[in-house]
Amino acid sequence: MSDNINIAIDGFAACGKSTLAKQLAQRLSYIYVDTGAMYRAVTLYFERHNVVADNALAVGDALANIHISFVKNTTNTHVDTYLNGENVEQAIRSSAIANKVSLVSAIKAVRTFLVEQQQVIGKDKGVVMDGRDIGTVVFPDAALKLFLTADIEVRTQRRYEELQSKNMPQNYVEVQKNLQERDHLDSTREESPLRKALDAVVVDNSNLTPEEQLAMVLALVGCRVNG
Ligand code: DC
Protein backbone atom coordinates (compact mmCIF):
# COMPACT_ATOMS: atom_id res chain seq x y z
CA MET A 1 0.00 0.00 0.00
CA SER A 2 1.30 3.50 -0.84
CA ASP A 3 2.19 5.60 2.18
CA ASN A 4 1.92 8.82 0.22
CA ILE A 5 0.25 11.71 2.01
CA ASN A 6 -1.24 15.02 0.93
CA ILE A 7 0.66 18.14 1.96
CA ALA A 8 -1.34 21.37 2.31
CA ILE A 9 0.57 24.66 2.19
CA ASP A 10 -1.26 27.89 2.97
CA GLY A 11 -0.11 31.38 3.77
CA PHE A 12 0.03 35.01 2.73
CA ALA A 13 1.04 36.19 -0.74
CA ALA A 14 4.69 35.76 -1.75
CA CYS A 15 5.66 33.72 1.31
CA GLY A 16 7.55 31.19 -0.76
CA LYS A 17 4.74 28.65 -0.82
CA SER A 18 5.31 27.62 -4.41
CA THR A 19 9.10 27.40 -3.99
CA LEU A 20 8.65 25.01 -1.09
CA ALA A 21 5.85 23.07 -2.79
CA LYS A 22 7.96 22.54 -5.93
CA GLN A 23 10.98 21.41 -3.91
CA LEU A 24 8.85 18.95 -1.92
CA ALA A 25 7.15 17.57 -5.01
CA GLN A 26 10.51 17.00 -6.64
CA ARG A 27 12.09 15.32 -3.61
CA LEU A 28 9.09 13.12 -2.88
CA SER A 29 8.02 12.52 -6.52
CA TYR A 30 4.64 14.03 -5.67
CA ILE A 31 2.34 16.07 -7.91
CA TYR A 32 2.56 19.83 -7.36
CA VAL A 33 -0.59 21.91 -7.76
CA ASP A 34 -0.45 25.72 -7.68
CA THR A 35 -4.06 26.62 -6.87
CA GLY A 36 -3.27 30.35 -7.05
CA ALA A 37 -2.54 29.79 -10.76
CA MET A 38 -6.03 28.32 -11.15
CA TYR A 39 -7.65 31.43 -9.61
CA ARG A 40 -5.42 33.60 -11.77
CA ALA A 41 -6.44 31.69 -14.92
CA VAL A 42 -10.13 32.18 -14.12
CA THR A 43 -9.42 35.89 -13.54
CA LEU A 44 -7.71 36.11 -16.94
CA TYR A 45 -10.72 34.49 -18.61
CA PHE A 46 -13.11 36.90 -16.85
CA GLU A 47 -10.95 39.85 -17.95
CA ARG A 48 -10.85 38.73 -21.56
CA HIS A 49 -14.59 38.08 -21.70
CA ASN A 50 -15.69 41.04 -19.59
CA VAL A 51 -17.35 38.83 -17.01
CA VAL A 52 -18.60 40.91 -14.11
CA ALA A 53 -18.27 39.33 -10.65
CA ASP A 54 -21.80 40.14 -9.48
CA ASN A 55 -23.51 38.74 -12.60
CA ALA A 56 -24.14 35.18 -11.39
CA LEU A 57 -25.47 34.02 -14.75
CA ALA A 58 -22.44 35.30 -16.65
CA VAL A 59 -20.10 33.79 -14.03
CA GLY A 60 -21.81 30.40 -14.36
CA ASP A 61 -21.67 30.50 -18.18
CA ALA A 62 -18.00 31.48 -18.09
CA LEU A 63 -17.05 28.70 -15.67
CA ALA A 64 -18.74 26.14 -17.94
CA ASN A 65 -16.30 27.21 -20.67
CA ILE A 66 -13.12 27.15 -18.62
CA HIS A 67 -10.72 24.24 -18.71
CA ILE A 68 -7.49 24.58 -16.72
CA SER A 69 -4.59 22.17 -16.97
CA PHE A 70 -0.93 22.00 -15.99
CA VAL A 71 1.76 20.87 -18.43
CA LYS A 72 5.41 20.25 -17.69
CA ASN A 73 7.61 22.79 -19.45
CA THR A 74 10.12 20.97 -21.64
CA THR A 75 12.77 23.69 -21.37
CA ASN A 76 12.90 23.77 -17.56
CA THR A 77 11.54 21.94 -14.55
CA HIS A 78 8.52 24.20 -14.18
CA VAL A 79 4.89 23.37 -14.77
CA ASP A 80 3.00 25.80 -16.99
CA THR A 81 -0.66 26.72 -16.56
CA TYR A 82 -2.94 26.25 -19.57
CA LEU A 83 -6.32 27.89 -20.04
CA ASN A 84 -8.42 26.15 -22.68
CA GLY A 85 -5.30 24.78 -24.34
CA GLU A 86 -3.34 28.06 -24.31
CA ASN A 87 -0.19 28.49 -22.25
CA VAL A 88 -1.06 31.44 -19.98
CA GLU A 89 1.81 31.09 -17.52
CA GLN A 90 3.17 34.56 -18.33
CA ALA A 91 -0.19 36.30 -18.71
CA ILE A 92 -1.51 35.20 -15.29
CA ARG A 93 1.51 36.71 -13.50
CA SER A 94 0.88 40.26 -14.80
CA SER A 95 0.03 43.09 -12.41
CA ALA A 96 -3.37 43.48 -14.11
CA ILE A 97 -4.29 39.96 -13.01
CA ALA A 98 -2.62 40.27 -9.60
CA ASN A 99 -4.79 43.33 -8.96
CA LYS A 100 -8.05 41.56 -9.81
CA VAL A 101 -7.53 37.99 -8.62
CA SER A 102 -8.64 38.54 -5.02
CA LEU A 103 -12.00 39.86 -6.18
CA VAL A 104 -12.58 36.92 -8.50
CA SER A 105 -11.45 34.38 -5.93
CA ALA A 106 -13.99 35.74 -3.44
CA ILE A 107 -16.87 34.53 -5.68
CA LYS A 108 -18.49 31.44 -4.20
CA ALA A 109 -19.21 29.77 -7.58
CA VAL A 110 -15.57 30.18 -8.61
CA ARG A 111 -14.36 28.56 -5.41
CA THR A 112 -16.80 25.63 -5.69
CA PHE A 113 -15.71 25.08 -9.30
CA LEU A 114 -11.98 25.01 -8.48
CA VAL A 115 -12.10 23.24 -5.10
CA GLU A 116 -13.95 20.34 -6.73
CA GLN A 117 -11.14 19.94 -9.29
CA GLN A 118 -8.46 20.24 -6.60
CA GLN A 119 -10.09 17.51 -4.51
CA VAL A 120 -10.20 15.17 -7.52
CA ILE A 121 -6.47 15.71 -8.14
CA GLY A 122 -5.72 14.88 -4.49
CA LYS A 123 -7.95 11.87 -4.01
CA ASP A 124 -5.15 9.31 -4.46
CA LYS A 125 -2.70 11.26 -2.23
CA GLY A 126 0.86 12.13 -3.17
CA VAL A 127 -0.02 15.77 -3.83
CA VAL A 128 1.58 18.99 -2.61
CA MET A 129 -0.91 21.82 -3.00
CA ASP A 130 -0.42 25.46 -2.13
CA GLY A 131 -2.99 28.21 -1.75
CA ARG A 132 -5.13 29.89 0.89
CA ASP A 133 -7.72 27.29 1.89
CA ILE A 134 -5.97 23.98 1.30
CA GLY A 135 -5.66 22.88 4.93
CA THR A 136 -9.05 24.30 5.91
CA VAL A 137 -11.33 23.47 2.96
CA VAL A 138 -9.70 21.48 0.15
CA PHE A 139 -7.91 18.84 2.23
CA PRO A 140 -9.09 19.21 5.82
CA ASP A 141 -7.70 15.70 6.44
CA ALA A 142 -4.24 16.32 4.95
CA ALA A 143 -1.58 14.49 6.98
CA LEU A 144 0.68 17.54 6.93
CA LYS A 145 -0.50 21.14 6.92
CA LEU A 146 1.88 24.07 6.81
CA PHE A 147 1.11 27.74 7.26
CA LEU A 148 3.91 29.88 5.85
CA THR A 149 4.56 33.42 6.88
CA ALA A 150 7.35 35.97 6.43
CA ASP A 151 8.06 39.63 7.06
CA ILE A 152 6.34 41.94 4.53
CA GLU A 153 9.64 43.57 3.44
CA VAL A 154 11.17 40.14 2.83
CA ARG A 155 8.14 39.06 0.84
CA THR A 156 8.09 42.25 -1.24
CA GLN A 157 11.79 41.93 -2.07
CA ARG A 158 11.33 38.29 -3.13
CA ARG A 159 8.34 39.01 -5.38
CA TYR A 160 10.09 42.11 -6.80
CA GLU A 161 13.16 40.05 -7.72
CA GLU A 162 11.04 37.20 -9.08
CA LEU A 163 9.19 39.58 -11.43
CA GLN A 164 12.48 41.11 -12.55
CA SER A 165 13.93 37.70 -13.30
CA LYS A 166 10.85 36.92 -15.42
CA ASN A 167 11.34 40.15 -17.40
CA MET A 168 8.19 41.62 -15.87
CA PRO A 169 9.68 44.39 -13.70
CA GLN A 170 7.35 46.30 -11.41
CA ASN A 171 7.78 49.17 -9.00
CA TYR A 172 8.74 47.98 -5.46
CA VAL A 173 6.08 50.10 -3.75
CA GLU A 174 3.39 48.84 -6.13
CA VAL A 175 4.43 45.23 -5.52
CA GLN A 176 4.17 45.75 -1.76
CA LYS A 177 0.80 47.48 -2.05
CA ASN A 178 -0.57 44.59 -4.09
CA LEU A 179 0.64 42.00 -1.57
CA GLN A 180 -0.90 43.91 1.34
CA GLU A 181 -4.20 44.48 -0.44
CA ARG A 182 -4.49 40.85 -1.46
CA ASP A 183 -3.64 39.61 2.04
CA HIS A 184 -6.34 41.85 3.45
CA LEU A 185 -8.99 40.79 0.91
CA ASP A 186 -8.02 37.10 1.08
CA SER A 187 -8.19 37.03 4.90
CA THR A 188 -11.42 38.99 5.30
CA ARG A 189 -13.60 37.57 2.51
CA GLU A 190 -16.73 35.64 3.43
CA GLU A 191 -16.01 32.49 1.40
CA SER A 192 -13.16 30.35 2.77
CA PRO A 193 -10.96 33.19 3.98
CA LEU A 194 -7.24 32.60 4.46
CA ARG A 195 -6.93 31.05 7.92
CA LYS A 196 -4.40 28.87 9.63
CA ALA A 197 -5.91 25.42 10.14
CA LEU A 198 -5.88 24.53 13.84
CA ASP A 199 -3.50 21.63 13.19
CA ALA A 200 -1.18 23.48 10.78
CA VAL A 201 2.50 23.96 11.58
CA VAL A 202 3.50 27.63 11.29
CA VAL A 203 6.77 28.25 9.45
CA ASP A 204 8.15 31.80 9.48
CA ASN A 205 10.77 31.73 6.75
CA SER A 206 11.89 35.39 6.96
CA ASN A 207 15.35 34.26 8.03
CA LEU A 208 15.49 30.82 6.45
CA THR A 209 17.08 29.89 3.14
CA PRO A 210 14.91 27.69 0.89
CA GLU A 211 17.28 24.80 1.69
CA GLU A 212 16.93 25.27 5.46
CA GLN A 213 13.17 25.43 5.15
CA LEU A 214 13.09 22.31 2.98
CA ALA A 215 15.19 20.33 5.47
CA MET A 216 12.85 21.33 8.29
CA VAL A 217 9.74 20.39 6.38
CA LEU A 218 11.19 17.09 5.11
CA ALA A 219 11.73 16.14 8.75
CA LEU A 220 8.05 16.85 9.41
CA VAL A 221 7.06 14.77 6.37
CA GLY A 222 9.19 11.91 7.72
CA CYS A 223 7.32 12.03 11.04
CA ARG A 224 3.91 11.98 9.29
CA VAL A 225 4.79 9.18 6.86
CA ASN A 226 6.60 6.95 9.35
CA GLY A 227 4.21 7.66 12.18
O1 DC B 1 -0.84 32.04 -4.67
P1 DC B 1 -1.12 33.27 -5.54
O2 DC B 1 -0.57 34.54 -4.97
O3 DC B 1 -0.75 33.06 -6.97
O4 DC B 1 -2.71 33.40 -5.51
C1 DC B 1 -3.39 34.41 -6.22
C2 DC B 1 -4.71 34.73 -5.53
O5 DC B 1 -5.62 33.64 -5.67
C3 DC B 1 -4.64 35.02 -4.04
O6 DC B 1 -4.41 36.38 -3.78
C4 DC B 1 -5.97 34.56 -3.52
C5 DC B 1 -6.43 33.53 -4.51
N1 DC B 1 -6.33 32.16 -4.00
C6 DC B 1 -7.37 31.70 -3.23
O7 DC B 1 -8.30 32.45 -2.93
N2 DC B 1 -7.37 30.41 -2.81
C7 DC B 1 -6.37 29.59 -3.11
N3 DC B 1 -6.41 28.31 -2.70
C8 DC B 1 -5.28 30.06 -3.88
C9 DC B 1 -5.28 31.36 -4.28
mmCIF file with all atom_site columns, N, CA, C and O in Angstrom, residues 39-48 90-104 163 168-170 174 178 181-182:
data_model
loop_
_atom_site.group_PDB
_atom_site.id
_atom_site.type_symbol
_atom_site.label_atom_id
_atom_site.label_alt_id
_atom_site.label_comp_id
_atom_site.label_asym_id
_atom_site.label_entity_id
_atom_site.label_seq_id
_atom_site.pdbx_PDB_ins_code
_atom_site.Cartn_x
_atom_site.Cartn_y
_atom_site.Cartn_z
_atom_site.occupancy
_atom_site.B_iso_or_equiv
_atom_site.pdbx_formal_charge
_atom_site.auth_seq_id
_atom_site.auth_comp_id
_atom_site.auth_asym_id
_atom_site.auth_atom_id
_atom_site.pdbx_PDB_model_num
ATOM 1   N N  . TYR A 1 39  ? -6.847  30.217 -9.816  1.00 0.00 ? 39  TYR A N  1
ATOM 2   C CA . TYR A 1 39  ? -7.655  31.427 -9.608  1.00 0.00 ? 39  TYR A CA 1
ATOM 3   C C  . TYR A 1 39  ? -7.211  32.543 -10.558 1.00 0.00 ? 39  TYR A C  1
ATOM 4   O O  . TYR A 1 39  ? -8.028  33.321 -11.057 1.00 0.00 ? 39  TYR A O  1
ATOM 5   N N  . ARG A 1 40  ? -5.925  32.599 -10.831 1.00 0.00 ? 40  ARG A N  1
ATOM 6   C CA . ARG A 1 40  ? -5.416  33.600 -11.768 1.00 0.00 ? 40  ARG A CA 1
ATOM 7   C C  . ARG A 1 40  ? -5.935  33.319 -13.191 1.00 0.00 ? 40  ARG A C  1
ATOM 8   O O  . ARG A 1 40  ? -6.273  34.241 -13.941 1.00 0.00 ? 40  ARG A O  1
ATOM 9   N N  . ALA A 1 41  ? -5.977  32.042 -13.581 1.00 0.00 ? 41  ALA A N  1
ATOM 10  C CA . ALA A 1 41  ? -6.441  31.689 -14.924 1.00 0.00 ? 41  ALA A CA 1
ATOM 11  C C  . ALA A 1 41  ? -7.920  32.053 -15.096 1.00 0.00 ? 41  ALA A C  1
ATOM 12  O O  . ALA A 1 41  ? -8.330  32.579 -16.137 1.00 0.00 ? 41  ALA A O  1
ATOM 13  N N  . VAL A 1 42  ? -8.716  31.799 -14.048 1.00 0.00 ? 42  VAL A N  1
ATOM 14  C CA . VAL A 1 42  ? -10.134 32.182 -14.122 1.00 0.00 ? 42  VAL A CA 1
ATOM 15  C C  . VAL A 1 42  ? -10.244 33.707 -14.245 1.00 0.00 ? 42  VAL A C  1
ATOM 16  O O  . VAL A 1 42  ? -11.036 34.238 -15.032 1.00 0.00 ? 42  VAL A O  1
ATOM 17  N N  . THR A 1 43  ? -9.411  34.417 -13.492 1.00 0.00 ? 43  THR A N  1
ATOM 18  C CA . THR A 1 43  ? -9.424  35.887 -13.543 1.00 0.00 ? 43  THR A CA 1
ATOM 19  C C  . THR A 1 43  ? -9.086  36.377 -14.947 1.00 0.00 ? 43  THR A C  1
ATOM 20  O O  . THR A 1 43  ? -9.717  37.309 -15.468 1.00 0.00 ? 43  THR A O  1
ATOM 21  N N  . LEU A 1 44  ? -8.108  35.737 -15.578 1.00 0.00 ? 44  LEU A N  1
ATOM 22  C CA . LEU A 1 44  ? -7.711  36.114 -16.945 1.00 0.00 ? 44  LEU A CA 1
ATOM 23  C C  . LEU A 1 44  ? -8.892  35.906 -17.897 1.00 0.00 ? 44  LEU A C  1
ATOM 24  O O  . LEU A 1 44  ? -9.188  36.764 -18.735 1.00 0.00 ? 44  LEU A O  1
ATOM 25  N N  . TYR A 1 45  ? -9.569  34.776 -17.749 1.00 0.00 ? 45  TYR A N  1
ATOM 26  C CA . TYR A 1 45  ? -10.719 34.494 -18.614 1.00 0.00 ? 45  TYR A CA 1
ATOM 27  C C  . TYR A 1 45  ? -11.796 35.563 -18.408 1.00 0.00 ? 45  TYR A C  1
ATOM 28  O O  . TYR A 1 45  ? -12.364 36.094 -19.366 1.00 0.00 ? 45  TYR A O  1
ATOM 29  N N  . PHE A 1 46  ? -12.085 35.896 -17.155 1.00 0.00 ? 46  PHE A N  1
ATOM 30  C CA . PHE A 1 46  ? -13.106 36.903 -16.853 1.00 0.00 ? 46  PHE A CA 1
ATOM 31  C C  . PHE A 1 46  ? -12.717 38.255 -17.464 1.00 0.00 ? 46  PHE A C  1
ATOM 32  O O  . PHE A 1 46  ? -13.558 38.973 -17.988 1.00 0.00 ? 46  PHE A O  1
ATOM 33  N N  . GLU A 1 47  ? -11.436 38.586 -17.376 1.00 0.00 ? 47  GLU A N  1
ATOM 34  C CA . GLU A 1 47  ? -10.951 39.848 -17.948 1.00 0.00 ? 47  GLU A CA 1
ATOM 35  C C  . GLU A 1 47  ? -11.169 39.874 -19.451 1.00 0.00 ? 47  GLU A C  1
ATOM 36  O O  . GLU A 1 47  ? -11.647 40.850 -20.018 1.00 0.00 ? 47  GLU A O  1
ATOM 37  N N  . ARG A 1 48  ? -10.774 38.793 -20.085 1.00 0.00 ? 48  ARG A N  1
ATOM 38  C CA . ARG A 1 48  ? -10.854 38.735 -21.555 1.00 0.00 ? 48  ARG A CA 1
ATOM 39  C C  . ARG A 1 48  ? -12.302 38.746 -22.046 1.00 0.00 ? 48  ARG A C  1
ATOM 40  O O  . ARG A 1 48  ? -12.582 39.198 -23.142 1.00 0.00 ? 48  ARG A O  1
ATOM 41  N N  . GLN A 1 90  ? 2.680   33.178 -18.420 1.00 0.00 ? 90  GLN A N  1
ATOM 42  C CA . GLN A 1 90  ? 3.173   34.560 -18.335 1.00 0.00 ? 90  GLN A CA 1
ATOM 43  C C  . GLN A 1 90  ? 2.007   35.520 -18.063 1.00 0.00 ? 90  GLN A C  1
ATOM 44  O O  . GLN A 1 90  ? 2.088   36.370 -17.182 1.00 0.00 ? 90  GLN A O  1
ATOM 45  N N  . ALA A 1 91  ? 0.942   35.357 -18.794 1.00 0.00 ? 91  ALA A N  1
ATOM 46  C CA . ALA A 1 91  ? -0.190  36.298 -18.705 1.00 0.00 ? 91  ALA A CA 1
ATOM 47  C C  . ALA A 1 91  ? -0.798  36.344 -17.300 1.00 0.00 ? 91  ALA A C  1
ATOM 48  O O  . ALA A 1 91  ? -1.202  37.415 -16.833 1.00 0.00 ? 91  ALA A O  1
ATOM 49  N N  . ILE A 1 92  ? -0.849  35.204 -16.612 1.00 0.00 ? 92  ILE A N  1
ATOM 50  C CA . ILE A 1 92  ? -1.510  35.202 -15.293 1.00 0.00 ? 92  ILE A CA 1
ATOM 51  C C  . ILE A 1 92  ? -0.652  35.831 -14.196 1.00 0.00 ? 92  ILE A C  1
ATOM 52  O O  . ILE A 1 92  ? -1.117  36.056 -13.088 1.00 0.00 ? 92  ILE A O  1
ATOM 53  N N  . ARG A 1 93  ? 0.629   36.101 -14.507 1.00 0.00 ? 93  ARG A N  1
ATOM 54  C CA . ARG A 1 93  ? 1.514   36.714 -13.495 1.00 0.00 ? 93  ARG A CA 1
ATOM 55  C C  . ARG A 1 93  ? 1.557   38.239 -13.625 1.00 0.00 ? 93  ARG A C  1
ATOM 56  O O  . ARG A 1 93  ? 2.300   38.902 -12.894 1.00 0.00 ? 93  ARG A O  1
ATOM 57  N N  . SER A 1 94  ? 0.821   38.807 -14.572 1.00 0.00 ? 94  SER A N  1
ATOM 58  C CA . SER A 1 94  ? 0.878   40.263 -14.799 1.00 0.00 ? 94  SER A CA 1
ATOM 59  C C  . SER A 1 94  ? 0.251   41.012 -13.622 1.00 0.00 ? 94  SER A C  1
ATOM 60  O O  . SER A 1 94  ? -0.539  40.441 -12.853 1.00 0.00 ? 94  SER A O  1
ATOM 61  N N  . SER A 1 95  ? 0.594   42.312 -13.523 1.00 0.00 ? 95  SER A N  1
ATOM 62  C CA . SER A 1 95  ? 0.029   43.090 -12.415 1.00 0.00 ? 95  SER A CA 1
ATOM 63  C C  . SER A 1 95  ? -1.472  43.274 -12.607 1.00 0.00 ? 95  SER A C  1
ATOM 64  O O  . SER A 1 95  ? -2.224  43.362 -11.635 1.00 0.00 ? 95  SER A O  1
ATOM 65  N N  . ALA A 1 96  ? -1.932  43.307 -13.861 1.00 0.00 ? 96  ALA A N  1
ATOM 66  C CA . ALA A 1 96  ? -3.375  43.482 -14.113 1.00 0.00 ? 96  ALA A CA 1
ATOM 67  C C  . ALA A 1 96  ? -4.142  42.322 -13.473 1.00 0.00 ? 96  ALA A C  1
ATOM 68  O O  . ALA A 1 96  ? -5.193  42.529 -12.841 1.00 0.00 ? 96  ALA A O  1
ATOM 69  N N  . ILE A 1 97  ? -3.617  41.122 -13.601 1.00 0.00 ? 97  ILE A N  1
ATOM 70  C CA . ILE A 1 97  ? -4.292  39.956 -13.014 1.00 0.00 ? 97  ILE A CA 1
ATOM 71  C C  . ILE A 1 97  ? -4.094  39.937 -11.497 1.00 0.00 ? 97  ILE A C  1
ATOM 72  O O  . ILE A 1 97  ? -5.032  39.682 -10.739 1.00 0.00 ? 97  ILE A O  1
ATOM 73  N N  . ALA A 1 98  ? -2.886  40.253 -11.050 1.00 0.00 ? 98  ALA A N  1
ATOM 74  C CA . ALA A 1 98  ? -2.623  40.273 -9.597  1.00 0.00 ? 98  ALA A CA 1
ATOM 75  C C  . ALA A 1 98  ? -3.564  41.246 -8.888  1.00 0.00 ? 98  ALA A C  1
ATOM 76  O O  . ALA A 1 98  ? -3.982  41.011 -7.754  1.00 0.00 ? 98  ALA A O  1
ATOM 77  N N  . ASN A 1 99  ? -3.923  42.329 -9.580  1.00 0.00 ? 99  ASN A N  1
ATOM 78  C CA . ASN A 1 99  ? -4.786  43.333 -8.958  1.00 0.00 ? 99  ASN A CA 1
ATOM 79  C C  . ASN A 1 99  ? -6.256  42.921 -8.921  1.00 0.00 ? 99  ASN A C  1
ATOM 80  O O  . ASN A 1 99  ? -7.053  43.501 -8.198  1.00 0.00 ? 99  ASN A O  1
ATOM 81  N N  . LYS A 1 100 ? -6.636  41.948 -9.736  1.00 0.00 ? 100 LYS A N  1
ATOM 82  C CA . LYS A 1 100 ? -8.054  41.556 -9.813  1.00 0.00 ? 100 LYS A CA 1
ATOM 83  C C  . LYS A 1 100 ? -8.341  40.206 -9.160  1.00 0.00 ? 100 LYS A C  1
ATOM 84  O O  . LYS A 1 100 ? -9.488  39.886 -8.847  1.00 0.00 ? 100 LYS A O  1
ATOM 85  N N  . VAL A 1 101 ? -7.300  39.395 -8.990  1.00 0.00 ? 101 VAL A N  1
ATOM 86  C CA . VAL A 1 101 ? -7.531  37.993 -8.622  1.00 0.00 ? 101 VAL A CA 1
ATOM 87  C C  . VAL A 1 101 ? -8.236  37.815 -7.273  1.00 0.00 ? 101 VAL A C  1
ATOM 88  O O  . VAL A 1 101 ? -9.054  36.904 -7.110  1.00 0.00 ? 101 VAL A O  1
ATOM 89  N N  . SER A 1 102 ? -7.995  38.705 -6.332  1.00 0.00 ? 102 SER A N  1
ATOM 90  C CA . SER A 1 102 ? -8.641  38.535 -5.022  1.00 0.00 ? 102 SER A CA 1
ATOM 91  C C  . SER A 1 102 ? -10.145 38.746 -5.113  1.00 0.00 ? 102 SER A C  1
ATOM 92  O O  . SER A 1 102 ? -10.913 38.108 -4.394  1.00 0.00 ? 102 SER A O  1
ATOM 93  N N  . LEU A 1 103 ? -10.563 39.627 -6.019  1.00 0.00 ? 103 LEU A N  1
ATOM 94  C CA . LEU A 1 103 ? -12.003 39.863 -6.184  1.00 0.00 ? 103 LEU A CA 1
ATOM 95  C C  . LEU A 1 103 ? -12.667 38.645 -6.808  1.00 0.00 ? 103 LEU A C  1
ATOM 96  O O  . LEU A 1 103 ? -13.724 38.201 -6.367  1.00 0.00 ? 103 LEU A O  1
ATOM 97  N N  . VAL A 1 104 ? -12.004 38.091 -7.816  1.00 0.00 ? 104 VAL A N  1
ATOM 98  C CA . VAL A 1 104 ? -12.583 36.922 -8.498  1.00 0.00 ? 104 VAL A CA 1
ATOM 99  C C  . VAL A 1 104 ? -12.583 35.705 -7.567  1.00 0.00 ? 104 VAL A C  1
ATOM 100 O O  . VAL A 1 104 ? -13.537 34.921 -7.538  1.00 0.00 ? 104 VAL A O  1
ATOM 101 N N  . LEU A 1 163 ? 9.777   38.941 -10.251 1.00 0.00 ? 163 LEU A N  1
ATOM 102 C CA . LEU A 1 163 ? 9.193   39.582 -11.428 1.00 0.00 ? 163 LEU A CA 1
ATOM 103 C C  . LEU A 1 163 ? 10.293  40.113 -12.353 1.00 0.00 ? 163 LEU A C  1
ATOM 104 O O  . LEU A 1 163 ? 10.190  40.016 -13.574 1.00 0.00 ? 163 LEU A O  1
ATOM 105 N N  . MET A 1 168 ? 9.454   40.907 -16.083 1.00 0.00 ? 168 MET A N  1
ATOM 106 C CA . MET A 1 168 ? 8.188   41.618 -15.873 1.00 0.00 ? 168 MET A CA 1
ATOM 107 C C  . MET A 1 168 ? 8.380   42.608 -14.720 1.00 0.00 ? 168 MET A C  1
ATOM 108 O O  . MET A 1 168 ? 7.675   42.534 -13.709 1.00 0.00 ? 168 MET A O  1
ATOM 109 N N  . PRO A 1 169 ? 9.372   43.523 -14.838 1.00 0.00 ? 169 PRO A N  1
ATOM 110 C CA . PRO A 1 169 ? 9.682   44.392 -13.696 1.00 0.00 ? 169 PRO A CA 1
ATOM 111 C C  . PRO A 1 169 ? 8.511   45.256 -13.272 1.00 0.00 ? 169 PRO A C  1
ATOM 112 O O  . PRO A 1 169 ? 7.732   45.715 -14.103 1.00 0.00 ? 169 PRO A O  1
ATOM 113 N N  . GLN A 1 170 ? 8.377   45.428 -11.954 1.00 0.00 ? 170 GLN A N  1
ATOM 114 C CA . GLN A 1 170 ? 7.346   46.300 -11.411 1.00 0.00 ? 170 GLN A CA 1
ATOM 115 C C  . GLN A 1 170 ? 7.949   47.134 -10.297 1.00 0.00 ? 170 GLN A C  1
ATOM 116 O O  . GLN A 1 170 ? 8.929   46.731 -9.690  1.00 0.00 ? 170 GLN A O  1
ATOM 117 N N  . GLU A 1 174 ? 4.619   49.416 -5.565  1.00 0.00 ? 174 GLU A N  1
ATOM 118 C CA . GLU A 1 174 ? 3.394   48.836 -6.134  1.00 0.00 ? 174 GLU A CA 1
ATOM 119 C C  . GLU A 1 174 ? 3.282   47.355 -5.790  1.00 0.00 ? 174 GLU A C  1
ATOM 120 O O  . GLU A 1 174 ? 2.204   46.837 -5.501  1.00 0.00 ? 174 GLU A O  1
ATOM 121 N N  . ASN A 1 178 ? 0.250   45.706 -3.603  1.00 0.00 ? 178 ASN A N  1
ATOM 122 C CA . ASN A 1 178 ? -0.575  44.591 -4.094  1.00 0.00 ? 178 ASN A CA 1
ATOM 123 C C  . ASN A 1 178 ? -0.591  43.431 -3.102  1.00 0.00 ? 178 ASN A C  1
ATOM 124 O O  . ASN A 1 178 ? -1.636  42.838 -2.840  1.00 0.00 ? 178 ASN A O  1
ATOM 125 N N  . GLU A 1 181 ? -2.773  44.437 -0.111  1.00 0.00 ? 181 GLU A N  1
ATOM 126 C CA . GLU A 1 181 ? -4.203  44.481 -0.435  1.00 0.00 ? 181 GLU A CA 1
ATOM 127 C C  . GLU A 1 181 ? -4.763  43.082 -0.594  1.00 0.00 ? 181 GLU A C  1
ATOM 128 O O  . GLU A 1 181 ? -5.853  42.762 -0.115  1.00 0.00 ? 181 GLU A O  1
ATOM 129 N N  . ARG A 1 182 ? -4.006  42.225 -1.268  1.00 0.00 ? 182 ARG A N  1
ATOM 130 C CA . ARG A 1 182 ? -4.495  40.852 -1.462  1.00 0.00 ? 182 ARG A CA 1
ATOM 131 C C  . ARG A 1 182 ? -4.600  40.117 -0.125  1.00 0.00 ? 182 ARG A C  1
ATOM 132 O O  . ARG A 1 182 ? -5.572  39.415 0.133   1.00 0.00 ? 182 ARG A O  1
#
